[in-house]
Short mmCIF file of C-alpha atoms in Angstrom, two decimals:
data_model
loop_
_atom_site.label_atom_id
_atom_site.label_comp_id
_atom_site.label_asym_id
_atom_site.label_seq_id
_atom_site.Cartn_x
_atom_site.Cartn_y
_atom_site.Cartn_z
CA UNK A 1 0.00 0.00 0.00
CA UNK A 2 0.62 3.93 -0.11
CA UNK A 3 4.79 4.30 1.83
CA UNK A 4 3.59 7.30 4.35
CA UNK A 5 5.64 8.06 7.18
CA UNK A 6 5.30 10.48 10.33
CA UNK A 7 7.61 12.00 12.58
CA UNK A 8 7.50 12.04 15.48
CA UNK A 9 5.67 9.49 16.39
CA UNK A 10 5.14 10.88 19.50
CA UNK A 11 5.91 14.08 20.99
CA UNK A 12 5.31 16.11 24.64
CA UNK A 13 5.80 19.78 24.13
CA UNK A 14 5.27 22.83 26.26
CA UNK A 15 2.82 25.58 26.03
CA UNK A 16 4.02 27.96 23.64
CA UNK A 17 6.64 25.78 21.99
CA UNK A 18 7.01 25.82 18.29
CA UNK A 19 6.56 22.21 16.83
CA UNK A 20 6.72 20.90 13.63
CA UNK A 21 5.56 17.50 12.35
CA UNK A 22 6.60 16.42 9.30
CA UNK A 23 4.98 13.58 7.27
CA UNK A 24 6.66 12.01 4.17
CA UNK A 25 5.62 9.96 0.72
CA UNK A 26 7.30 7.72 -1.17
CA UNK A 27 4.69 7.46 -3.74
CA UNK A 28 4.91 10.26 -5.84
CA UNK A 29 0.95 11.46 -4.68
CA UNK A 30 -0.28 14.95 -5.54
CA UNK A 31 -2.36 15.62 -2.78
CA UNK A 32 -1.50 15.66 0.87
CA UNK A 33 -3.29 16.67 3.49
CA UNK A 34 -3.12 17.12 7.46
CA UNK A 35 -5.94 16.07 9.52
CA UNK A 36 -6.58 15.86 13.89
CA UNK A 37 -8.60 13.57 15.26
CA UNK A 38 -10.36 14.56 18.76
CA UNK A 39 -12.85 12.05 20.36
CA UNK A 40 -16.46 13.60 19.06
CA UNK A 41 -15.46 15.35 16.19
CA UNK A 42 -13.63 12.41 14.02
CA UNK A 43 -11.23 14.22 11.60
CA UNK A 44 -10.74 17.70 10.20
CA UNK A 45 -8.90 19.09 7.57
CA UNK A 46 -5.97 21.61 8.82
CA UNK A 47 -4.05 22.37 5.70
CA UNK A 48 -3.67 20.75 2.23
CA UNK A 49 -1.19 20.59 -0.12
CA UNK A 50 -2.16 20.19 -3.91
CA UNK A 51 1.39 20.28 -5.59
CA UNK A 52 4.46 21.68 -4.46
CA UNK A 53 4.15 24.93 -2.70
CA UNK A 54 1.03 25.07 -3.26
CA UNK A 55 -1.31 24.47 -0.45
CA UNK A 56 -4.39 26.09 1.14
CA UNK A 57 -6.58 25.93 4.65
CA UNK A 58 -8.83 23.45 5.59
CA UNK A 59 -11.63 24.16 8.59
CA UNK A 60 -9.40 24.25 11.02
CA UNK A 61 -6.02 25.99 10.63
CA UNK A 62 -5.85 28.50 12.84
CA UNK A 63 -2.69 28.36 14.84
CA UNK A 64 -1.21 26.16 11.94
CA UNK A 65 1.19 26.38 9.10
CA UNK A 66 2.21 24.31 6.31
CA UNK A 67 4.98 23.76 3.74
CA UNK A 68 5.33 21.66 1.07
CA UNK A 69 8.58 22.31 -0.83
CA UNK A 70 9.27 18.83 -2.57
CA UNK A 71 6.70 16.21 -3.67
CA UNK A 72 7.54 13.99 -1.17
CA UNK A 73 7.22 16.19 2.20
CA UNK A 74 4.77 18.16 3.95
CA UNK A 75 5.52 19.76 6.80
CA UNK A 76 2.89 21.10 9.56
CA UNK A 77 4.03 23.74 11.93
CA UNK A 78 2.65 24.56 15.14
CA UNK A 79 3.60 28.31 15.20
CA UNK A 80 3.46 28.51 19.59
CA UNK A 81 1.61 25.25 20.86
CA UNK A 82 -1.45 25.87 22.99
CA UNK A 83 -3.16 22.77 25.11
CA UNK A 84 -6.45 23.12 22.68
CA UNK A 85 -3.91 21.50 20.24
CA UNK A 86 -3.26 18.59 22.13
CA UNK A 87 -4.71 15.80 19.42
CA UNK A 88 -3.38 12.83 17.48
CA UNK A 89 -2.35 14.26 13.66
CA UNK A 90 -3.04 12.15 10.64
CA UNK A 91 -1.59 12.77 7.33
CA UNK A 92 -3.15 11.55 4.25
CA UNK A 93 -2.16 11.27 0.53
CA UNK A 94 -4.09 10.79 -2.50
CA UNK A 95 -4.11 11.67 -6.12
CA UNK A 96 -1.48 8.72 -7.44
CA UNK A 97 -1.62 6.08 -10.25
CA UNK A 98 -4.82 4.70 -11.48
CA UNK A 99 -6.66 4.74 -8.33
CA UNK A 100 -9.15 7.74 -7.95
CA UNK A 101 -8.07 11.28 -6.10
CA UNK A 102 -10.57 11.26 -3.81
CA UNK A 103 -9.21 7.87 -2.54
CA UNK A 104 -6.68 8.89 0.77
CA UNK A 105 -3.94 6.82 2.00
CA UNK A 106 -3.55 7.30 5.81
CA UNK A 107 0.07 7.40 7.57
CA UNK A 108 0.22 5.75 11.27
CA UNK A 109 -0.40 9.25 13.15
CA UNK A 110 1.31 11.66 15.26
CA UNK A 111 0.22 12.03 19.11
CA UNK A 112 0.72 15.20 20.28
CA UNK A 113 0.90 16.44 23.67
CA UNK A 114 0.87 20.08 24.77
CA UNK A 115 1.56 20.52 28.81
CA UNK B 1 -18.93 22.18 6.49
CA UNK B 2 -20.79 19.46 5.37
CA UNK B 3 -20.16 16.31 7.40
CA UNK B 4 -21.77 12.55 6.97
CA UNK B 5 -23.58 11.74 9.96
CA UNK B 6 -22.62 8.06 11.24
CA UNK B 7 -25.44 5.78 12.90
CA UNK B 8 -25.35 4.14 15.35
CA UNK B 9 -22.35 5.69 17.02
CA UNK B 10 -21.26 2.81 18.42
CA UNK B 11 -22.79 -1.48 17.39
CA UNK B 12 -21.60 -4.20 19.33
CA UNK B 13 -22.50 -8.00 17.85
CA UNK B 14 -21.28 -11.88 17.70
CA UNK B 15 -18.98 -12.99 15.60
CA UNK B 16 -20.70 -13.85 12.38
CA UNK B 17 -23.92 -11.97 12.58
CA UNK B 18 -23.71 -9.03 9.75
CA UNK B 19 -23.76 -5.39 10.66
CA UNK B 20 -25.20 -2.53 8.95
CA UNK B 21 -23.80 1.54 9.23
CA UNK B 22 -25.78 4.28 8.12
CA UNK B 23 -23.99 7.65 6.80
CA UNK B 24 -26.47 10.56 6.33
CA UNK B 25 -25.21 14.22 4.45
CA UNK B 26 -26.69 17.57 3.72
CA UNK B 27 -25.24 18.23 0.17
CA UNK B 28 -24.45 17.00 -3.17
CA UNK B 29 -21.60 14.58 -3.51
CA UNK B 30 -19.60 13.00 -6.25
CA UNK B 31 -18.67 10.07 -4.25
CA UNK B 32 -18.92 8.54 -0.97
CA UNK B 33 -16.57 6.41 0.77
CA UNK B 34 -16.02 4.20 3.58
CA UNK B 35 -12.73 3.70 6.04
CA UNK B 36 -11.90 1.63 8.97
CA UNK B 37 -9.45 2.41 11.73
CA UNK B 38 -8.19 -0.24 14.11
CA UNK B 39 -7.19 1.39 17.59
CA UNK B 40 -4.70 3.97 17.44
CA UNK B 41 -3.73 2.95 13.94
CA UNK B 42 -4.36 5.46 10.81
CA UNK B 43 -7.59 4.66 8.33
CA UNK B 44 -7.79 2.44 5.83
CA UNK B 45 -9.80 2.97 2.61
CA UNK B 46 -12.31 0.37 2.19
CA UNK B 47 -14.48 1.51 -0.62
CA UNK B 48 -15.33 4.31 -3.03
CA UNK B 49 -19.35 4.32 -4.91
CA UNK B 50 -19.54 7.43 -7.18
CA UNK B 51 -22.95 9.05 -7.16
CA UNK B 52 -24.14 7.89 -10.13
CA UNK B 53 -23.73 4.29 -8.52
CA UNK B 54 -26.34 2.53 -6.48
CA UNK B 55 -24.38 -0.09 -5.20
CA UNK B 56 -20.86 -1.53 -4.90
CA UNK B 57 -19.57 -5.10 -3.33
CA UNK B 58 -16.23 -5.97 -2.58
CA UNK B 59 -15.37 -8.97 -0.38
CA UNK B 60 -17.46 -9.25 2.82
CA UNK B 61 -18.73 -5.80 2.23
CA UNK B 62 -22.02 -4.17 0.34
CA UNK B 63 -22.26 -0.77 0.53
CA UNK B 64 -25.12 1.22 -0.66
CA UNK B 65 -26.17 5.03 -1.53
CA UNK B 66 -29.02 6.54 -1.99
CA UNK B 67 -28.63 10.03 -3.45
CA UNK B 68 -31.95 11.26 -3.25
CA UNK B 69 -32.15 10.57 0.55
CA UNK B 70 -28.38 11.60 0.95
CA UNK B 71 -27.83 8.62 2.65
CA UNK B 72 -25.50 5.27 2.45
CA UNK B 73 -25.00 2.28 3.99
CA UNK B 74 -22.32 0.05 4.64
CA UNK B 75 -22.92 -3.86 5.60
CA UNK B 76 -20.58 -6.40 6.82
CA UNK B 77 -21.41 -9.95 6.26
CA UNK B 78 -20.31 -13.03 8.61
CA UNK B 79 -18.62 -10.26 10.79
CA UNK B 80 -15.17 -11.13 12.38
CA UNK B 81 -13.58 -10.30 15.62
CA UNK B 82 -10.81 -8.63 13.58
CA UNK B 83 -13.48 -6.15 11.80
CA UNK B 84 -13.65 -4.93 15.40
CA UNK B 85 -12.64 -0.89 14.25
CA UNK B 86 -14.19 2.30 13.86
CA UNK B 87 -15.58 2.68 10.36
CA UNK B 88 -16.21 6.36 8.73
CA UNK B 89 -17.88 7.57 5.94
CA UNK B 90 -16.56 10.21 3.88
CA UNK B 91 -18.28 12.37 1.06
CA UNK B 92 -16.01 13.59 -1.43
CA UNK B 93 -17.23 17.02 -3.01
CA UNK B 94 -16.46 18.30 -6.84
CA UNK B 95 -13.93 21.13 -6.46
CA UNK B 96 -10.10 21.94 -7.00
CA UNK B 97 -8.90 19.35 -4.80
CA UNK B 98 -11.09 16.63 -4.17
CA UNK B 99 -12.64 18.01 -1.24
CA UNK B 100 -13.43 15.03 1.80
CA UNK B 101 -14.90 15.48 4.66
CA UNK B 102 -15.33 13.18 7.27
CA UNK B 103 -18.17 12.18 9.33
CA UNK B 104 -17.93 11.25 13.40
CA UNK B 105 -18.02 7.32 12.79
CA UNK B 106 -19.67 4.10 14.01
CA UNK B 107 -17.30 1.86 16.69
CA UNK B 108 -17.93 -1.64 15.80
CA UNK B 109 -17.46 -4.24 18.40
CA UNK B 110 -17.81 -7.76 17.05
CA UNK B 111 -17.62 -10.09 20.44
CA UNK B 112 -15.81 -13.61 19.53
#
């Protein structure tokens, strides 16, 4: 299936703290997208990326950057943590070979932390 | 932002009884699909219907959509203890990037 990493894996951070995660393809995809997922509101769209440097904001970026400057990585900043953004982080991928766009390929997930 | 509406919220059952998910949305799609996540793991596409499909089979699973109720429906036959997951429906919208949204999702328990 789809070769999508994260790092960290896992990560404790302080209040205010910058923090980037970074999440990275292997299978030349178009899209990529970052996505939390908090118990009651299963997973929304922070930023997306639709080819390189080119990305745009999902429903909920506040507090969030992104850069994408090769196919292969895109990067999500946290510009100064807060504990609101205390969530698990997906990253998804989609738009490769014959399969359709709208199909996304998950990587294993980011747990984030904010004290 | 429109979001599919998983029911029940959570469905526990034996091993080998079927079980049925409902997804309801509020706007016009181009496709709906279905993922599973296994505890603390990321999701897993399972299957895509485009909206001018009624119905779409692939293994164990049936899923169904009805456009004109804005609903679908996803069944799993001769259910498993390792289908035990959360399953989430996803409407894809027509736009500049293949828009999905995802809804809350159903946690399936299937009890050996």
């Amino acid at each position: 299936d789809a070769g999508i990493t994260q790092s960290p894996r896992h990560k404790v951070t302080e209040t205010g703290t910058p923090v980037t995660l970074r999440c990275h393809q292997t299978e030349n995809h178009r899209y990529m997208y970052w996505y939390r997922q908090d118990p009651g509101h299963g997973l929304r769209l922070i930023h997306y990326s639709y080819g390189v440097k080119d990305t745009d904001k999902g429903e909920v970026s506040d507090g969030y950057s992104v850069s994408r400057s090769k196919t292969e990585d895109f990067l999500l900043t946290l510009e100064s943590a807060t504990s609101s953004q205390t969530s698990v982080y997906f990253c998804a991928i989609s738009g490769g070979g014959d399969r359709s766009s709208y199909e996304q390929y998950f990587g294993p997930g980011t747990r984030l932390t904010v004290t | 932002s429109q979001q599919g509406e998983e029911d029940p919220q959570a469905l526990s059952i034996q091993e080998g009884e079927n079980a049925t998910m409902n997804c309801s949305y509020k706007t016009s799609i181009n496709n709906l699909q279905w993922y599973r996540q296994n505890s603390g793991r990321g999701l897993v596409h399972l299957i895509l219907i485009r909206s001018n499909e009624r119905e779409k089979h692939s293994g164990r699973l049936r899923v169904t959509l009805d456009t004109s109720k804005k609903s679908s429906s996803l069944l799993i036959t001769a259910s498993r203890a390792a289908d035990t997951a959360s399953y989430f429906c996803a409407t894809g919208e027509s736009g500049g990037y293949q828009k999905v949204t995802f809804g809350t999702g159903t946690k399936l328990q299937v009890i050996p």
